[in-house]
Amino acid sequence: MSETRFPLLTQIDCPADLRARRENQLPQLCDELRRFLIETVSKTGGHLAAGLGTVELAIALHYIFETPNDRLIWDIGHQAYPHKILTGRRDLLRTIRQPNGISGFLKRSESEFDSFGAGHSSTSISAALGMAVATAMEDVDRQVVAIIGDGALTAGMAFEALNNAGALDADLLVVLNDNDMSISPNVGAISNYLARILSGRAYTSVREGSKVVLSTLPQVKNLARRWEEHTKGMVMPGSLFEELGFYYIGPIDGHDIKTLIKTLKNMKALKGPRFLHVVTQKGKGFKPAEGAPVIYHGVSPFDPQTGKLEQKPRRRTYTQVFGDWLCDMAAVDEKLVGITPAMREGSGLVKFSEQYPDRYFDVGIAEQHALTFAAGLSCEGLKPVVAIYSTFLQRAYDQLVHDITIQNLDVTLAIDRAGLVGADGPTHAGAFDLSFLRCLPNMVIMAPADEAECRDMLYTAHRHPGPTAVRYPRGTGPGVPERATMQALPIGQAEVRRRGHRVAILAFGSMVAPCLGVGAELDATVINMRFIKPLDEALLTRLAADHELLVTVEENTLMGGAGSGVNEWLTAAGVDVQILNLGLPDRHIEHGNPIQMLADCGLDTVGIKQSIVQAAPVPLARILESA
């Protein structure tokens, strides 16, 4: 890092160094930090636009508060790259989201300045409230600050925490980073409240338009003016939060470092629940990101001068397969509706939202609501498809149990990012969905081996009159082109991909491809299981009779997963055969290169073959070793 190009930033190795600077040096530091962030992320890729919007805020918070004794709880971590740079990880930023590098999210084990680990949104206020209450109980001199974005504020959990904090009269500061943009454009009444009334843009527009309309009616015009003066206090930003028990200040310019410093200093001196509303611009200081904050939310490497993203030739992703299927299915079934909890781009719903706007529902960061909303739609005869990441489905488990499966409602879950997810790490890994879905009555669960099968499974799920789930991995598949004509698969029927001897490999979803390679090397039978629930029991019976070893392979935690389902059925049926279960280990797997991560878990061709050879009965092992 060049001291000549970043003379101030190179002197900041921790927040204490920052606090030693003169206040009039901070604008230059903001400029240097922003340039450093752009240059570094342009090489590594990662989250960019949100962090560019919080440069001044991060500097001001660490300048006023005595971190790490004072706690800063950043929501998610997308917006916390400047925080990482200021807290001893400046030179490590080049490793962010890389194998053995620092995390793209907040992580307690990474730094004492990361007060609370987070990769999912809307947890910051709850965590901060817990810390504030603990601080009071232990009589510690400490400030607690939660920093949350306006997108994250659409989640019910954030308001549960605000309601509780006001009732407890907790000594807590909540900073709302209002940039009018989460990952997808914000939706919902709360977002509209912040984006229109709070900013005053819509209020001003209506007010000016009304003047023209009312100018010909003098008495009504005078009444309207008096009414406007009377109601201003009722629609100003603080009303909502003050009713929840907070002392509200704002909105203030989040890029005016002088105002931020002064305001935070004043609010630090206060006690009780406090709420600071800061307005920022996502992508601030980098024109391409300012103009396209969604694209630059999470980016691949790019040209820091032009913003041109690095393009790599790629096959179609499973997400694209889903997005195209949804549009094709909607064209022939007017009852289909698509739902996403604030992940329109990530889940492949952009084209659907444009072609079928009246049948597209983005419910905001509200996974629980998304599923019960889908249940309500199903009750009235519609065919809802909920597009959701595996890791986010975890947040709506009770709704899946209570509102969908108990009532056996016709809801299709299109579960993206199943299995390991590479650079996003354990907070976003879809490592548990087969386990928590498989135990639910009425669920039908499928995992495609390739792109063509994914399309057919989605069609099968849509036709099935009950709760179904199709789980597929992040990124591309083997490259099997989809058929234009969709084909319904027989529920619970597996597919024999290769006939061999002595060993039968039962592969689920993404594991079919590597298992075919193993099957060829070991002359083993390879089954594309297709269905996790119900299992193909007739085929399992035949395989157990014809083979000496059954091997289940899945990209899901071994505990309670697809392999466990096979074990349970074999035991219940009284079938005596040796079985080997391969899957993700009982630990959270850190971020890294996706291919290497699978290899480290023994789920590549080499690892699967090695495990089979080691587990095989001695005579069989000798044969396999020579294969």
Short mmCIF file of N, CA, C and O in Angstrom, two decimals, residues 40-101:
data_model
loop_
_atom_site.label_atom_id
_atom_site.label_comp_id
_atom_site.label_asym_id
_atom_site.label_seq_id
_atom_site.Cartn_x
_atom_site.Cartn_y
_atom_site.Cartn_z
N THR A 40 -9.10 -1.97 -4.13
CA THR A 40 -8.91 -3.32 -3.60
C THR A 40 -9.99 -4.27 -4.08
O THR A 40 -9.71 -5.37 -4.55
N VAL A 41 -11.26 -3.85 -3.96
CA VAL A 41 -12.36 -4.73 -4.36
C VAL A 41 -12.37 -4.94 -5.87
O VAL A 41 -12.85 -5.97 -6.36
N SER A 42 -11.82 -3.99 -6.62
CA SER A 42 -11.74 -4.18 -8.07
C SER A 42 -10.89 -5.39 -8.43
O SER A 42 -11.07 -6.00 -9.49
N LYS A 43 -9.95 -5.75 -7.55
CA LYS A 43 -9.08 -6.90 -7.79
C LYS A 43 -9.65 -8.19 -7.21
O LYS A 43 -9.51 -9.26 -7.79
N THR A 44 -10.30 -8.09 -6.05
CA THR A 44 -10.78 -9.29 -5.36
C THR A 44 -12.22 -9.64 -5.67
O THR A 44 -12.63 -10.79 -5.54
N GLY A 45 -13.01 -8.64 -6.05
CA GLY A 45 -14.45 -8.82 -6.08
C GLY A 45 -14.98 -8.76 -4.66
O GLY A 45 -14.22 -8.71 -3.69
N GLY A 46 -16.30 -8.71 -4.52
CA GLY A 46 -16.90 -8.65 -3.19
C GLY A 46 -18.00 -7.61 -3.14
O GLY A 46 -18.48 -7.13 -4.17
N HIS A 47 -18.39 -7.24 -1.93
CA HIS A 47 -19.45 -6.25 -1.76
C HIS A 47 -18.85 -4.85 -1.81
O HIS A 47 -17.90 -4.55 -1.09
N LEU A 48 -19.40 -4.00 -2.64
CA LEU A 48 -18.79 -2.70 -2.87
C LEU A 48 -19.72 -1.53 -2.57
O LEU A 48 -19.38 -0.66 -1.77
N ALA A 49 -20.88 -1.50 -3.21
CA ALA A 49 -21.71 -0.30 -3.17
C ALA A 49 -22.11 0.10 -1.76
O ALA A 49 -22.08 1.28 -1.39
N ALA A 50 -22.49 -0.88 -0.93
CA ALA A 50 -22.93 -0.56 0.43
C ALA A 50 -21.80 0.06 1.24
O ALA A 50 -22.00 1.03 1.97
N GLY A 51 -20.58 -0.50 1.12
CA GLY A 51 -19.45 0.04 1.87
C GLY A 51 -19.07 1.44 1.43
O GLY A 51 -18.67 2.27 2.26
N LEU A 52 -19.17 1.73 0.13
CA LEU A 52 -18.88 3.08 -0.34
C LEU A 52 -19.81 4.10 0.30
O LEU A 52 -19.44 5.26 0.49
N GLY A 53 -21.00 3.66 0.64
CA GLY A 53 -21.97 4.57 1.26
C GLY A 53 -21.74 4.79 2.74
O GLY A 53 -22.33 5.70 3.33
N THR A 54 -20.91 3.96 3.39
CA THR A 54 -20.73 4.07 4.84
C THR A 54 -19.33 4.52 5.24
O THR A 54 -18.94 4.38 6.39
N VAL A 55 -18.57 5.05 4.31
CA VAL A 55 -17.20 5.48 4.62
C VAL A 55 -17.19 6.52 5.73
O VAL A 55 -16.51 6.38 6.76
N GLU A 56 -17.96 7.60 5.54
CA GLU A 56 -17.99 8.67 6.55
C GLU A 56 -18.58 8.17 7.86
O GLU A 56 -18.10 8.53 8.95
N LEU A 57 -19.61 7.35 7.76
CA LEU A 57 -20.27 6.84 8.97
C LEU A 57 -19.32 5.97 9.78
O LEU A 57 -19.25 6.09 11.01
N ALA A 58 -18.58 5.09 9.12
CA ALA A 58 -17.63 4.22 9.83
C ALA A 58 -16.54 5.03 10.51
O ALA A 58 -16.19 4.79 11.67
N ILE A 59 -16.02 6.02 9.81
CA ILE A 59 -14.97 6.87 10.40
C ILE A 59 -15.51 7.64 11.59
O ILE A 59 -14.88 7.71 12.65
N ALA A 60 -16.71 8.20 11.44
CA ALA A 60 -17.29 9.00 12.52
C ALA A 60 -17.58 8.14 13.76
O ALA A 60 -17.33 8.56 14.89
N LEU A 61 -18.10 6.95 13.56
CA LEU A 61 -18.42 6.07 14.69
C LEU A 61 -17.16 5.68 15.47
O LEU A 61 -17.13 5.74 16.70
N HIS A 62 -16.13 5.29 14.75
CA HIS A 62 -14.89 4.90 15.44
C HIS A 62 -14.16 6.12 16.02
O HIS A 62 -13.39 5.97 16.97
N TYR A 63 -14.41 7.29 15.48
CA TYR A 63 -13.78 8.52 15.98
C TYR A 63 -14.41 8.95 17.30
O TYR A 63 -13.72 9.44 18.20
N ILE A 64 -15.71 8.76 17.43
CA ILE A 64 -16.44 9.23 18.63
C ILE A 64 -16.50 8.16 19.71
O ILE A 64 -16.39 8.45 20.90
N PHE A 65 -16.68 6.91 19.32
CA PHE A 65 -16.84 5.85 20.31
C PHE A 65 -15.52 5.15 20.58
O PHE A 65 -14.68 5.00 19.68
N GLU A 66 -15.36 4.69 21.80
CA GLU A 66 -14.10 4.07 22.26
C GLU A 66 -14.14 2.57 21.96
O GLU A 66 -14.18 1.74 22.87
N THR A 67 -14.09 2.25 20.69
CA THR A 67 -14.07 0.85 20.30
C THR A 67 -12.69 0.26 20.59
O THR A 67 -11.69 0.96 20.49
N PRO A 68 -12.58 -1.01 20.98
CA PRO A 68 -13.64 -2.02 21.01
C PRO A 68 -14.43 -2.09 22.32
O PRO A 68 -15.34 -2.91 22.41
N ASN A 69 -14.07 -1.27 23.33
CA ASN A 69 -14.86 -1.31 24.57
C ASN A 69 -16.31 -0.93 24.28
O ASN A 69 -17.23 -1.61 24.72
N ASP A 70 -16.50 0.15 23.54
CA ASP A 70 -17.84 0.47 23.04
C ASP A 70 -18.14 -0.49 21.89
O ASP A 70 -17.26 -0.80 21.07
N ARG A 71 -19.35 -0.96 21.83
CA ARG A 71 -19.71 -1.99 20.84
C ARG A 71 -20.40 -1.39 19.62
O ARG A 71 -21.39 -0.67 19.76
N LEU A 72 -19.85 -1.69 18.45
CA LEU A 72 -20.51 -1.35 17.19
C LEU A 72 -21.02 -2.65 16.57
O LEU A 72 -20.24 -3.56 16.31
N ILE A 73 -22.32 -2.74 16.35
CA ILE A 73 -22.91 -3.94 15.77
C ILE A 73 -23.46 -3.57 14.39
O ILE A 73 -24.51 -2.95 14.27
N TRP A 74 -22.70 -3.93 13.36
CA TRP A 74 -23.09 -3.65 11.99
C TRP A 74 -24.04 -4.75 11.50
O TRP A 74 -23.77 -5.93 11.69
N ASP A 75 -25.11 -4.37 10.87
CA ASP A 75 -26.05 -5.36 10.36
C ASP A 75 -25.49 -6.02 9.09
O ASP A 75 -25.05 -5.33 8.17
N ILE A 76 -25.49 -7.31 9.04
CA ILE A 76 -25.04 -8.16 7.93
C ILE A 76 -23.53 -8.13 7.76
O ILE A 76 -22.86 -9.10 7.99
N GLY A 77 -22.96 -7.03 7.29
CA GLY A 77 -21.55 -6.98 6.98
C GLY A 77 -21.27 -6.42 5.60
O GLY A 77 -20.14 -6.02 5.29
N HIS A 78 -22.29 -6.37 4.73
CA HIS A 78 -22.10 -5.77 3.41
C HIS A 78 -21.57 -4.35 3.53
O HIS A 78 -20.75 -3.92 2.73
N GLN A 79 -22.06 -3.63 4.52
CA GLN A 79 -21.71 -2.22 4.66
C GLN A 79 -20.48 -1.99 5.54
O GLN A 79 -20.10 -0.86 5.80
N ALA A 80 -19.85 -3.08 5.99
CA ALA A 80 -18.81 -2.96 7.01
C ALA A 80 -17.38 -3.07 6.48
O ALA A 80 -16.44 -3.17 7.27
N TYR A 81 -17.16 -3.05 5.16
CA TYR A 81 -15.79 -3.08 4.66
C TYR A 81 -14.96 -1.91 5.19
O TYR A 81 -13.80 -2.10 5.57
N PRO A 82 -15.49 -0.66 5.21
CA PRO A 82 -14.70 0.44 5.80
C PRO A 82 -14.36 0.17 7.27
O PRO A 82 -13.25 0.50 7.72
N HIS A 83 -15.30 -0.42 8.00
CA HIS A 83 -15.05 -0.79 9.39
C HIS A 83 -13.88 -1.78 9.48
O HIS A 83 -13.02 -1.66 10.36
N LYS A 84 -13.82 -2.74 8.58
CA LYS A 84 -12.71 -3.70 8.58
C LYS A 84 -11.38 -3.01 8.32
O LYS A 84 -10.35 -3.31 8.95
N ILE A 85 -11.38 -2.08 7.37
CA ILE A 85 -10.15 -1.36 7.02
C ILE A 85 -9.63 -0.57 8.21
O ILE A 85 -8.41 -0.51 8.45
N LEU A 86 -10.52 0.02 8.99
CA LEU A 86 -10.13 0.86 10.12
C LEU A 86 -9.74 0.07 11.35
O LEU A 86 -9.19 0.63 12.31
N THR A 87 -10.02 -1.23 11.35
CA THR A 87 -9.81 -2.02 12.57
C THR A 87 -8.74 -3.09 12.38
O THR A 87 -8.91 -4.24 12.77
N GLY A 88 -7.62 -2.69 11.75
CA GLY A 88 -6.47 -3.56 11.67
C GLY A 88 -6.46 -4.54 10.52
O GLY A 88 -5.57 -5.39 10.45
N ARG A 89 -7.42 -4.45 9.60
CA ARG A 89 -7.49 -5.41 8.50
C ARG A 89 -7.31 -4.74 7.15
O ARG A 89 -7.68 -5.30 6.12
N ARG A 90 -6.71 -3.55 7.17
CA ARG A 90 -6.51 -2.81 5.92
C ARG A 90 -5.73 -3.63 4.90
O ARG A 90 -6.15 -3.81 3.75
N ASP A 91 -4.57 -4.15 5.32
CA ASP A 91 -3.72 -4.88 4.38
C ASP A 91 -4.24 -6.29 4.10
O ASP A 91 -3.76 -6.96 3.19
N LEU A 92 -5.21 -6.75 4.91
CA LEU A 92 -5.81 -8.05 4.68
C LEU A 92 -7.03 -7.97 3.76
O LEU A 92 -7.57 -9.01 3.37
N LEU A 93 -7.45 -6.75 3.43
CA LEU A 93 -8.64 -6.62 2.60
C LEU A 93 -8.44 -7.29 1.24
O LEU A 93 -9.40 -7.76 0.63
N ARG A 94 -7.19 -7.37 0.79
CA ARG A 94 -6.91 -8.02 -0.50
C ARG A 94 -7.22 -9.52 -0.45
O ARG A 94 -7.28 -10.18 -1.49
N THR A 95 -7.39 -10.06 0.76
CA THR A 95 -7.71 -11.49 0.90
C THR A 95 -9.19 -11.74 1.14
O THR A 95 -9.59 -12.89 1.34
N ILE A 96 -10.00 -10.69 1.13
CA ILE A 96 -11.39 -10.85 1.54
C ILE A 96 -12.13 -11.83 0.64
O ILE A 96 -11.99 -11.81 -0.58
N ARG A 97 -12.84 -12.77 1.27
CA ARG A 97 -13.63 -13.78 0.59
C ARG A 97 -12.76 -14.77 -0.21
O ARG A 97 -13.28 -15.60 -0.95
N GLN A 98 -11.44 -14.68 -0.04
CA GLN A 98 -10.52 -15.60 -0.71
C GLN A 98 -10.22 -16.77 0.24
O GLN A 98 -10.36 -16.65 1.45
N PRO A 99 -9.79 -17.92 -0.30
CA PRO A 99 -9.41 -19.03 0.58
C PRO A 99 -8.38 -18.60 1.62
O PRO A 99 -7.38 -17.96 1.28
N ASN A 100 -8.66 -18.92 2.88
CA ASN A 100 -7.79 -18.57 4.01
C ASN A 100 -7.69 -17.06 4.26
O ASN A 100 -6.84 -16.63 5.04
N GLY A 101 -8.54 -16.29 3.61
CA GLY A 101 -8.55 -14.84 3.82
C GLY A 101 -9.61 -14.43 4.82
O GLY A 101 -10.26 -15.26 5.44
#
